XYZ file of C-alpha atoms in Angstrom:
701
model
C 0.000 0.000 0.000
C 1.469 3.333 -0.989
C 2.010 5.827 1.843
C 3.469 9.307 1.809
C 7.081 9.735 2.885
C 6.436 11.851 5.982
C 3.927 9.277 7.193
C 6.547 6.537 6.951
C 9.324 8.539 8.631
C 7.006 9.440 11.501
C 6.485 5.780 12.485
C 9.629 4.022 11.245
C 11.507 5.211 14.369
C 9.193 3.422 16.822
C 10.800 0.649 18.851
C 10.330 -3.085 18.401
C 10.078 -5.305 21.467
C 10.796 -8.680 19.858
C 14.015 -9.834 18.180
C 12.727 -11.962 15.284
C 13.616 -11.053 11.681
C 10.148 -10.499 10.250
C 8.999 -10.267 6.646
C 7.489 -7.926 4.051
C 3.886 -7.757 2.877
C 1.038 -5.476 1.860
C -2.130 -4.788 3.856
C -5.342 -3.065 2.805
C -5.016 -3.923 -0.889
C -8.784 -3.568 -0.744
C -11.224 -2.738 2.067
C -12.296 -6.386 2.265
C -8.728 -7.309 3.244
C -9.120 -5.447 6.537
C -12.283 -6.240 8.508
C -12.831 -4.688 11.934
C -15.649 -5.832 14.208
C -16.274 -4.129 17.520
C -16.560 -6.292 20.640
C -19.126 -4.889 23.065
C -18.801 -4.742 26.853
C -20.435 -8.169 27.132
C -17.763 -9.658 24.843
C -20.131 -10.082 21.874
C -19.271 -9.191 18.266
C -21.586 -6.375 17.182
C -22.009 -7.757 13.653
C -24.047 -10.670 14.960
C -27.745 -10.253 14.310
C -29.810 -10.158 17.470
C -32.176 -13.137 17.416
C -35.038 -11.620 19.380
C -37.311 -9.029 17.718
C -35.606 -5.672 17.660
C -38.807 -3.790 18.327
C -42.535 -4.355 18.203
C -44.996 -1.863 16.846
C -46.922 -1.954 20.121
C -43.745 -1.135 22.057
C -42.527 1.753 19.914
C -42.147 4.927 21.932
C -44.252 7.854 20.898
C -42.557 10.684 19.074
C -41.756 13.448 21.578
C -44.453 15.721 20.158
C -47.084 13.233 21.303
C -46.024 13.372 24.951
C -48.340 15.177 27.370
C -47.217 18.756 27.676
C -45.969 20.071 31.003
C -48.262 22.584 32.740
C -45.871 25.379 31.832
C -46.540 24.808 28.161
C -50.266 25.428 28.605
C -49.392 29.115 28.664
C -47.921 29.187 25.195
C -51.125 30.090 23.331
C -52.361 32.831 25.676
C -53.162 35.881 23.573
C -52.012 39.421 24.210
C -54.658 42.125 24.039
C -53.767 45.761 23.535
C -55.936 48.760 24.532
C -58.213 48.129 21.544
C -58.721 44.455 22.523
C -57.034 43.362 19.314
C -55.676 39.845 19.581
C -52.037 39.326 18.660
C -52.269 36.257 16.435
C -49.406 33.818 16.781
C -48.032 31.284 14.380
C -46.539 28.589 16.580
C -43.606 27.156 14.657
C -41.695 24.977 17.035
C -41.814 21.221 16.878
C -40.579 18.340 18.967
C -37.993 15.706 18.259
C -37.709 14.624 14.649
C -40.836 16.309 13.341
C -40.296 18.944 10.661
C -41.548 22.490 11.067
C -45.166 23.114 10.218
C -47.167 26.152 9.307
C -50.008 27.354 11.502
C -52.650 25.948 9.152
C -51.082 22.489 9.423
C -51.476 22.491 13.179
C -55.258 22.699 13.342
C -55.336 19.710 15.653
C -53.517 21.661 18.359
C -54.369 25.316 17.651
C -57.949 26.002 16.690
C -59.585 29.428 16.442
C -61.977 29.463 19.358
C -61.629 25.954 20.687
C -58.004 25.639 21.682
C -57.650 23.845 24.982
C -55.411 26.610 26.215
C -58.008 29.232 25.395
C -60.628 27.269 27.315
C -58.612 27.716 30.493
C -58.739 30.835 32.633
C -55.829 33.259 32.363
C -53.132 31.854 34.632
C -52.121 35.353 35.706
C -55.582 35.961 37.124
C -55.057 33.207 39.652
C -51.927 34.924 40.983
C -52.667 38.648 40.659
C -55.465 40.771 42.022
C -57.631 42.532 39.445
C -55.950 45.934 39.794
C -52.370 44.598 39.477
C -53.412 42.466 36.524
C -54.930 45.491 34.795
C -51.849 47.647 35.483
C -49.625 44.907 34.047
C -51.732 44.760 30.881
C -51.573 48.546 30.541
C -47.787 48.517 31.018
C -47.409 45.817 28.348
C -49.637 47.682 25.893
C -47.798 50.942 26.533
C -44.401 49.332 25.798
C -45.680 47.670 22.648
C -47.455 50.762 21.331
C -44.290 52.828 21.714
C -42.343 50.228 19.776
C -44.977 50.069 17.032
C -45.000 53.850 16.759
C -41.173 53.795 16.458
C -40.966 56.015 19.547
C -37.550 55.658 21.131
C -37.432 55.086 24.863
C -35.569 57.957 26.510
C -33.375 57.276 29.536
C -33.639 54.026 31.476
C -36.252 51.497 30.287
C -39.548 51.735 32.191
C -40.246 49.219 34.932
C -43.369 47.814 36.543
C -43.333 46.103 39.930
C -45.684 43.212 40.591
C -44.777 43.463 44.263
C -43.198 40.994 46.656
C -44.206 37.363 46.310
C -42.941 35.387 49.287
C -43.715 31.895 47.996
C -40.820 30.698 45.819
C -42.927 28.363 43.653
C -45.517 31.070 43.078
C -42.770 33.509 42.029
C -41.411 30.987 39.542
C -44.877 30.415 38.079
C -45.474 34.162 37.773
C -42.129 34.751 36.037
C -43.030 32.096 33.482
C -46.643 33.185 33.029
C -45.694 36.817 32.362
C -42.982 35.968 29.856
C -45.203 33.458 28.080
C -48.094 35.914 27.738
C -45.874 38.910 26.963
C -42.705 37.645 25.213
C -41.677 41.285 24.588
C -41.256 41.725 28.359
C -38.689 40.287 30.749
C -39.004 39.682 34.478
C -36.333 40.244 37.116
C -36.297 39.123 40.724
C -35.196 41.529 43.464
C -35.491 40.282 47.053
C -38.730 38.374 46.392
C -40.033 41.285 44.269
C -40.894 40.699 40.602
C -40.009 43.608 38.335
C -41.195 43.696 34.703
C -39.178 45.480 31.989
C -39.209 45.761 28.175
C -37.308 42.945 26.442
C -34.831 44.944 24.360
C -33.611 41.787 22.622
C -37.171 41.221 21.411
C -37.148 44.702 19.898
C -33.763 44.027 18.269
C -35.044 40.804 16.715
C -38.085 42.669 15.355
C -35.666 44.640 13.166
C -34.662 41.337 11.519
C -37.915 39.350 11.397
C -41.608 40.020 11.684
C -43.070 40.737 15.118
C -45.122 37.583 14.731
C -41.915 35.521 14.472
C -40.205 37.394 17.305
C -43.280 36.836 19.499
C -43.265 33.100 18.796
C -39.482 32.795 19.153
C -39.328 34.292 22.640
C -42.254 32.155 23.763
C -40.392 29.126 22.460
C -37.206 30.260 24.194
C -38.853 30.748 27.553
C -40.718 27.432 27.399
C -37.325 25.611 27.294
C -39.023 22.491 26.049
C -36.328 19.882 25.576
C -35.881 18.466 22.037
C -38.156 21.097 20.492
C -37.348 23.188 17.430
C -38.327 26.648 16.274
C -38.331 27.571 12.601
C -38.299 31.090 11.191
C -40.179 31.768 7.966
C -38.512 30.782 4.650
C -35.939 33.345 3.550
C -34.131 33.622 0.205
C -31.748 36.379 1.334
C -28.446 34.839 2.472
C -27.190 37.995 4.166
C -30.441 38.306 6.075
C -30.275 34.663 7.193
C -26.705 35.248 8.289
C -27.859 38.203 10.414
C -30.542 36.040 12.067
C -27.982 33.295 12.763
C -25.609 35.853 14.226
C -28.260 37.440 16.461
C -29.496 34.135 17.901
C -26.009 32.717 18.466
C -24.649 35.927 19.951
C -27.546 36.372 22.376
C -28.479 32.780 23.166
C -25.625 30.622 21.820
C -25.075 28.924 25.152
C -28.699 27.778 25.164
C -29.579 27.045 21.529
C -27.944 26.294 18.190
C -29.048 27.281 14.682
C -29.008 25.538 11.323
C -30.168 26.400 7.808
C -32.183 23.873 5.824
C -33.316 24.008 2.204
C -36.880 23.157 1.255
C -37.860 22.660 -2.351
C -40.900 24.576 -3.521
C -42.552 22.073 -5.822
C -44.535 24.667 -7.740
C -41.721 27.094 -8.384
C -38.778 24.729 -8.314
C -36.825 27.254 -6.236
C -35.218 26.372 -2.936
C -36.648 27.961 0.180
C -34.163 28.161 3.051
C -35.286 28.288 6.664
C -33.333 28.990 9.834
C -34.110 26.407 12.512
C -33.295 26.814 16.200
C -32.890 23.933 18.605
C -31.982 23.699 22.278
C -28.534 22.333 22.944
C -28.504 18.884 24.530
C -27.714 18.682 28.227
C -24.980 16.353 29.368
C -25.921 14.007 32.168
C -24.145 11.414 34.236
C -24.782 7.797 33.376
C -27.040 6.024 35.817
C -28.450 9.271 37.231
C -31.246 10.073 34.836
C -34.043 12.133 36.406
C -37.357 10.404 36.962
C -39.186 12.895 34.762
C -37.044 11.897 31.774
C -37.871 8.266 32.360
C -41.555 9.055 32.025
C -43.154 11.695 29.883
C -40.882 13.803 27.693
C -38.203 11.111 27.528
C -35.462 11.569 24.952
C -35.496 8.829 22.342
C -32.281 6.847 21.888
C -32.004 4.327 19.070
C -29.085 1.893 18.983
C -27.857 0.181 15.822
C -24.859 -1.514 14.265
C -23.224 0.467 11.460
C -21.396 -1.360 8.702
C -19.350 0.879 6.439
C -16.881 0.202 3.656
C -13.999 2.460 2.617
C -15.634 5.403 4.349
C -14.351 7.727 7.046
C -16.446 7.467 10.196
C -17.174 11.187 10.495
C -18.200 11.313 6.836
C -20.599 8.436 7.495
C -22.070 10.219 10.528
C -22.448 13.453 8.558
C -24.375 11.653 5.815
C -26.642 9.869 8.316
C -27.302 13.162 10.121
C -28.471 14.813 6.897
C -30.772 11.927 6.032
C -32.276 11.810 9.537
C -32.590 15.573 10.007
C -30.372 15.685 13.100
C -26.854 16.974 13.717
C -23.613 14.933 13.978
C -23.368 15.485 17.733
C -26.624 13.507 18.130
C -24.614 10.362 17.339
C -22.529 8.588 19.954
C -20.098 5.702 19.532
C -17.581 3.714 21.526
C -14.558 4.135 19.263
C -13.217 5.377 15.939
C -12.748 2.967 13.063
C -10.449 2.757 10.028
C -11.429 4.255 6.696
C -9.914 1.788 4.224
C -11.626 -1.235 5.707
C -14.956 -2.896 6.250
C -15.934 -1.982 9.804
C -18.772 -2.876 12.144
C -19.459 -0.710 15.178
C -22.200 0.059 17.668
C -23.811 3.487 17.530
C -26.660 5.337 19.222
C -28.567 8.276 17.740
C -30.735 10.647 19.778
C -34.188 11.882 18.822
C -34.675 9.308 16.056
C -37.108 6.405 16.351
C -36.251 2.869 15.217
C -38.798 3.078 12.365
C -37.306 6.283 11.065
C -33.819 4.783 10.962
C -35.160 1.711 9.157
C -36.756 3.966 6.551
C -33.359 5.172 5.257
C -31.756 1.729 4.959
C -32.004 1.640 1.163
C -30.739 5.204 0.699
C -27.559 4.741 2.688
C -26.592 1.561 0.858
C -25.490 3.828 -2.019
C -22.836 5.243 0.326
C -21.539 1.749 1.188
C -23.277 1.763 4.572
C -25.745 -0.574 6.240
C -27.566 -0.379 9.558
C -29.045 -3.332 11.442
C -29.767 -4.533 14.988
C -31.951 -1.413 15.293
C -33.567 -1.075 18.711
C -34.605 1.400 21.386
C -32.212 1.948 24.302
C -32.114 4.193 27.369
C -28.896 6.137 26.853
C -26.123 7.181 24.490
C -22.722 5.510 24.147
C -19.471 6.961 25.436
C -15.962 6.682 24.039
C -14.241 3.566 25.361
C -17.496 1.738 26.082
C -16.340 -1.476 24.428
C -14.240 -4.496 25.281
C -12.111 -4.300 22.146
C -12.084 -5.130 18.446
C -11.817 -8.290 16.372
C -9.733 -8.184 13.195
C -9.759 -10.396 10.084
C -6.827 -9.307 7.919
C -5.252 -10.457 4.676
C -1.549 -9.633 4.167
C -0.623 -10.055 0.501
C 2.536 -10.261 -1.548
C 4.573 -11.832 1.249
C 8.370 -11.643 0.860
C 11.430 -12.232 3.002
C 13.484 -9.349 4.335
C 16.389 -8.319 2.113
C 19.375 -10.718 2.385
C 17.368 -13.184 4.469
C 18.047 -16.740 3.303
C 15.622 -18.496 5.657
C 12.365 -20.140 4.582
C 9.560 -17.563 4.254
C 6.929 -19.777 5.868
C 9.188 -20.405 8.857
C 9.882 -16.692 9.226
C 6.166 -15.916 9.255
C 5.364 -18.581 11.843
C 8.300 -17.497 14.034
C 7.186 -13.859 13.963
C 3.558 -14.582 14.807
C 4.372 -16.959 17.651
C 6.897 -14.488 19.081
C 4.369 -11.636 19.292
C 1.667 -13.988 20.503
C 3.912 -14.940 23.437
C 5.777 -11.682 24.228
C 3.374 -9.011 23.001
C 4.013 -5.754 21.167
C 4.697 -2.134 22.111
C 1.280 -0.554 22.615
C 1.828 2.481 20.393
C -1.030 4.594 19.101
C -1.372 3.825 15.410
C -0.681 6.239 12.553
C -4.394 6.716 11.842
C -4.563 8.563 15.169
C -2.539 11.384 13.633
C -3.659 11.594 10.013
C -1.547 11.038 6.954
C -0.946 14.583 5.839
C 2.586 15.639 4.994
C 2.220 19.212 6.212
C -0.109 18.988 9.192
C -1.001 16.206 11.605
C -3.908 16.116 14.024
C -1.559 16.360 17.026
C -0.348 19.777 15.830
C -3.947 21.004 15.830
C -4.412 19.551 19.321
C -1.319 21.383 20.607
C -2.645 24.684 19.234
C -5.985 24.090 20.988
C -4.252 23.343 24.300
C -2.379 26.640 23.946
C -5.675 28.460 23.207
C -4.404 29.403 19.752
C -7.810 29.058 18.118
C -7.057 30.876 14.884
C -3.825 28.937 14.384
C -5.717 25.680 14.947
C -8.259 26.640 12.266
C -5.495 27.471 9.776
C -3.718 24.199 10.532
C -6.981 22.316 10.019
C -7.473 23.995 6.638
C -3.841 23.753 5.472
C -3.733 22.131 2.014
C -1.464 19.314 0.905
C 0.602 19.604 -2.280
C -2.131 17.972 -4.321
C -4.293 19.388 -7.083
C -7.770 18.202 -6.161
C -10.995 20.066 -5.216
C -10.462 19.735 -1.454
C -6.900 21.063 -1.468
C -7.737 23.791 -3.985
C -10.486 24.968 -1.627
C -8.122 24.928 1.364
C -5.453 26.811 -0.586
C -8.010 29.454 -1.548
C -9.011 29.902 2.101
C -5.458 30.374 3.372
C -4.851 32.933 0.626
C -8.083 34.901 1.131
C -9.706 33.871 4.458
C -12.936 34.034 2.442
C -15.086 31.411 4.164
C -18.083 31.967 1.878
C -16.022 31.562 -1.290
C -14.262 28.502 0.133
C -17.621 26.898 0.927
C -18.576 27.120 -2.739
C -15.374 25.224 -3.607
C -15.374 22.633 -0.815
C -16.985 19.293 -1.822
C -20.170 18.347 0.005
C -18.695 15.153 1.455
C -16.123 17.104 3.537
C -18.531 17.455 6.447
C -16.100 18.766 9.077
C -14.472 21.294 6.773
C -17.826 22.636 5.647
C -19.122 22.867 9.226
C -16.120 24.992 10.218
C -16.406 27.170 7.120
C -20.122 27.776 7.632
C -19.420 28.948 11.177
C -16.550 31.178 10.023
C -18.824 32.662 7.363
C -21.415 33.361 10.049
C -19.125 34.696 12.795
C -16.062 35.946 10.933
C -12.373 35.027 10.952
C -11.759 36.429 14.430
C -10.661 34.761 17.655
C -14.312 34.573 18.784
C -15.378 33.422 15.320
C -12.802 30.631 15.429
C -14.086 29.497 18.831
C -17.613 29.330 17.420
C -16.254 27.432 14.416
C -14.761 24.757 16.684
C -18.121 24.504 18.440
C -19.649 23.526 15.084
C -17.910 20.162 15.560
C -19.147 17.641 18.144
C -17.327 17.520 21.472
C -15.919 14.095 20.569
C -14.304 15.627 17.487
C -12.854 18.617 19.356
C -11.355 16.423 22.069
C -10.032 14.047 19.388
C -7.424 16.602 18.320
C -6.236 17.177 21.884
C -6.043 13.416 22.431
C -3.985 13.135 19.240
C -1.362 15.408 20.799
C -1.301 13.534 24.132
C -1.108 10.243 22.181
C 1.885 11.461 20.195
C 3.710 12.405 23.408
C 2.895 8.986 24.869
C 4.373 7.279 21.796
C 7.560 9.280 22.197
C 7.631 8.564 25.943
C 7.389 4.777 25.561
C 10.176 4.810 22.951
C 12.366 6.778 25.358
C 11.457 4.430 28.244
C 12.423 1.288 26.301
C 15.590 2.834 24.887
C 16.660 3.972 28.377
C 15.764 0.978 30.555
C 14.810 -1.832 28.164
C 12.627 -4.619 29.565
C 13.768 -4.102 33.166
C 11.376 -2.630 35.716
C 13.387 0.000 37.583
C 13.038 2.368 40.502
C 10.640 5.211 39.717
C 8.604 3.239 37.152
C 4.828 3.233 37.436
C 3.113 -0.173 37.519
C -0.535 -1.198 37.588
C -1.375 -3.442 40.535
C -4.613 -4.776 39.030
C -3.967 -7.545 36.503
C -7.598 -7.566 35.356
C -7.739 -3.987 34.068
C -7.678 -4.069 30.271
C -8.306 -0.427 29.378
C -6.833 3.001 30.107
C -9.157 3.906 32.985
C -6.680 3.110 35.745
C -7.520 4.978 38.950
C -4.523 6.550 40.652
C -5.125 4.164 43.570
C -4.149 1.246 41.301
C -0.893 2.904 40.199
C 2.201 2.110 42.250
C 5.600 3.812 42.189
C 8.367 1.194 42.145
C 10.814 1.583 45.036
C 14.563 0.990 44.905
C 14.187 -2.299 46.797
C 11.403 -3.529 44.491
C 13.442 -2.644 41.418
C 16.506 -4.506 42.717
C 14.402 -7.549 43.622
C 12.712 -7.673 40.168
C 9.294 -7.747 41.840
C 7.402 -6.574 38.747
C 7.289 -7.597 35.094
C 7.539 -5.265 32.101
C 3.908 -5.921 31.060
C 2.795 -4.264 34.334
C 4.543 -0.977 33.533
C 2.325 1.936 32.528
C 3.084 5.442 31.345
C 0.851 8.478 31.877
C -1.103 10.083 29.070
C -0.881 13.829 29.671
C -3.614 15.474 31.735
C -4.289 17.323 34.979
C -4.877 14.240 37.148
C -1.842 12.011 36.582
C 1.470 11.347 38.265
C 4.772 11.046 36.445
C 7.476 8.386 36.826
C 10.214 9.309 39.335
C 13.166 8.549 37.098
C 14.653 9.784 33.816
C 11.292 9.233 32.085
C 9.560 11.666 34.450
C 12.165 14.327 33.711
C 11.712 13.616 29.984
C 7.983 14.457 30.297
C 8.756 17.818 31.922
C 11.336 18.626 29.250
C 8.815 17.856 26.494
C 6.155 20.083 28.071
C 8.696 22.928 28.183
C 9.667 22.258 24.570
C 6.037 22.550 23.468
C 5.261 25.607 25.606
C 2.959 23.728 27.993
C 4.917 23.972 31.229
C 2.037 25.868 32.861
C -0.760 24.087 30.973
C -3.654 22.904 33.162
C -4.996 20.661 30.368
C -8.334 22.433 30.320
C -9.656 24.542 27.464
C -12.674 26.321 29.010
C -13.519 28.221 25.825
C -14.149 24.892 24.047
C -15.447 23.023 27.125
C -12.544 20.577 26.950
C -11.134 18.877 30.047
C -8.227 16.451 29.804
C -7.758 14.584 33.113
C -5.243 12.159 31.632
C -4.919 8.429 32.277
C -2.401 5.587 32.087
C -1.594 3.151 29.293
C 0.208 -0.179 29.444
C 3.404 -0.138 27.408
C 2.908 -3.723 26.190
C -0.160 -5.571 24.911
C -0.861 -9.085 23.641
C -3.183 -10.134 20.809
C -5.846 -12.587 21.961
C -7.530 -15.476 20.145
C -4.887 -15.285 17.437
C -5.144 -17.665 14.478
C -3.565 -17.597 11.019
C -3.341 -19.460 7.739
C -0.962 -19.198 4.803
C -2.590 -19.451 1.393
C -1.666 -19.012 -2.215
C -3.396 -16.077 -3.854
C -5.416 -18.177 -6.286
C -6.951 -19.936 -3.266
C -8.612 -16.699 -2.178
C -9.523 -15.563 -5.686
C -7.632 -12.280 -5.660
C -4.708 -11.360 -7.897
C -1.900 -9.289 -6.489
C -0.955 -6.204 -8.469
C 2.186 -6.783 -10.489
C 2.257 -10.578 -10.086
C 3.482 -12.535 -13.093
C 1.944 -15.592 -14.699
C 3.489 -18.731 -13.270
C 4.540 -16.942 -10.051
C 2.702 -18.083 -6.898
C 2.368 -15.313 -4.324
C 1.637 -16.170 -0.703
C -0.948 -14.416 1.373
C -1.456 -14.571 5.120
C -4.928 -14.673 6.646
C -4.637 -13.614 10.286
C -7.335 -13.047 12.903
C -7.014 -11.746 16.448
C -8.697 -9.655 19.139
C -7.238 -6.510 20.694
C -8.295 -4.507 23.725
C -9.956 -1.128 23.223
C -7.614 1.609 21.989
C -5.070 -0.899 20.623
C -4.108 -0.769 16.958
C -3.943 -3.741 14.605
C -1.491 -1.908 12.345
C 0.898 -1.549 15.313
C 0.580 -5.260 16.130
C 1.240 -6.154 12.472
C 4.256 -3.827 12.375
C 5.756 -5.722 15.331
C 5.053 -9.070 13.654
C 6.453 -8.091 10.256
C 9.265 -5.781 11.479
C 8.239 -3.654 8.534
C 6.022 -0.620 7.906
C 2.529 -1.693 6.889
C-alpha cells in the first residue's frame, strides 16, 4: 500500500520489542482485506444479528411531540390584548424531536380558532394577581408595545413595573413564566422576592430582523425551554439576512440554543426555500443518574444500531446519516473510531430518532456503502471507550522475506507470529490517530488548541497538501483569502467537518471569537479528538524513550498497575504504584505491568529519567504551565495511564496461495505463486492492529 514519505518517517523510528527477523507484505489492498468488528462490553461481536425481535410496533415509543405537555406549556397560546382588545395572532412554529416544522394551518389539531384547549382555560395570571395589578400589568405591556410600534424611542432608562413581593418561591417561579409566556416582549427580574417587569430589548432588536409575529413566537419558544423542540423562522431567500438572524441568535443565546439552515424545495416554483431552525442544545448528564421525569413523559429517544461501512471515514458516514435523519452529527454517539480503508462494524446510538425512522433510510444509505441493522430502542447514548475491544480479520498479501534473508519464508512468518503472541508488542497509538498529511497532523492542531491558539488551529486544520484536487484547492483558496463563503462554494459536500467549520466562520467571521464558534460547530468528541492526538503522540515518544533507556527491566521510579484484570486506560490513581529501589533490585514486577501516563491534569509522572523527559517535552512545546483544560471549548483532559505492552488474543492464522482466495496481487506474473497470510485476532480497546502487524512483520505496513 502506498504511503506518503512523511507518514513513513514518523512511524519508522518506533521501537520493536521482539528480536525476530520479520517479513514484508502489503495490507489493505482492498477494504475487504481489513475487517474490523467491535466487541461490546459483554464480549459479543456487534455484527451478529440479534435473534429476538428488535422492536414491536406496540412497544414503539411515541414521538416526543405526542407526549403530554408540562403545565408550563399550557401558557404558550395565551393571547395578548392591547388597549383596543385586538388579539395578537401567533403562528406557533416549534416542533418536537424529529418532526419537521409546520405552518399554523397544518397544526389545526392543536391550535384552533376558538376551541383551543389553552383558550378554554382561565388566564393563569388571574389566579396569581389581584384585578388591579393584573390590569396595570396589561396597561404597562400595551404601553411598551405601542411605543415600539410607533417607532418612539425610549428615553433614559427602560420603564419598569413592579408586581410586588411574592414570598412563595414556587408562586414567584410560576409568575415569572406566566408573564414571559403571555408577553414575550417583556422580561421579568427578581429583586429580594419582588418581581419587576421590563421591556425585552432583545425582542425589539429581533423585530428589526424578522416580523413581530416571528419574534413573538421565538421568545415564547425560548422561555418554554421544552427539551428536544425546534423553532423555525419563515422561509428566507436572502443569504445575508439569514446570516444576520444566525448571528443574532447565536450571539444572544448561543449557550442555550444552536441554529441551522435547511433548504426546502418549492414544488410549484422549483426554487429552494431556506429556513433557519433553532434547537436547544442537549444537556450532558451522568450515566445512571437520569431524572425520573425523563424516564416518564418527555423522555429523549435513543435508538441503537450496528453500522457497517466500507472504505468510508467514520465522520463522513455520521455526517451523511445526520443529513438523512434531520439531526446533527453530535446527536450520534459511539464507543470508538474505526479505520477508513476497511470494512468496519461498530455500535452506535442516535438521539431523537425512532427505530422506524432509521429503518426507513436503509435503502438510501446503501449507495454510500453503509448498512444499519440490529436497530432497537435503548435508554442512553454511548461513550468513548465503552467497548471491550475489536476483532480483526486481515489479509496480508505479496509476502516476501526481508532483504538478504536466506531463511524459509513460511518459517519466518510462523516465528514472527508466535513471538508476538507470546511476548506481546509495544502498545503504540497507530498512525491513523494522527492523520496522513505531509504538512499537518492532528496532534499539531491539538497542541494549538491546548495553547488556546484558536485561529492557528483553524489554519492548521485547513492547510492544504501539495495535491491538485478540489479539497486542497479549496483549502489553498481559504489560506490565501480567508474568504469562508467563497471557500464553501469550492469545498466538496462530502467534507462534512471542513464545511461545518467554514459555515461557522462565514457566520461569525475570521476572528478569535469566530474561530471558537467554528470549533463549536464540531461535536465535542471531534474537538477532544485533536487534543487526544497530541497527548497520544507524546505517549508514543515517551514509551520509545522508556524502552531505549531501561529496556525490559522494571526500575526504581517506574509506574506499575497493581490490578492484573484492568484491560483499558481507565486506571484509577489508587491502582498505580511507584516502584521503590528495593522492588526494582528484587525484580518484583514484570515489564507488562509498567504503565506510562497520558498527559492530563490528574496524573502522576514516573520518578526517574522518564519523568524528567515528560517535563522537558512540556517545556519544549510551551505547555509547562498548561492545566490541560480549554474552558472556551469546554474541553477537560484529566489524563490516564496506558500499558506499554499488549498481547493479541484469540490469534489464528493461515498461509494461502493467492489463487486460493480468488484475488490477484498487483504486479504478479503468470506462473509466479504469491503467498498471502490470513490472520485473525482480538485486541483490547484503543489498541491498533497496524501496530501489532508492524511488530510481527518488522516492517512498515
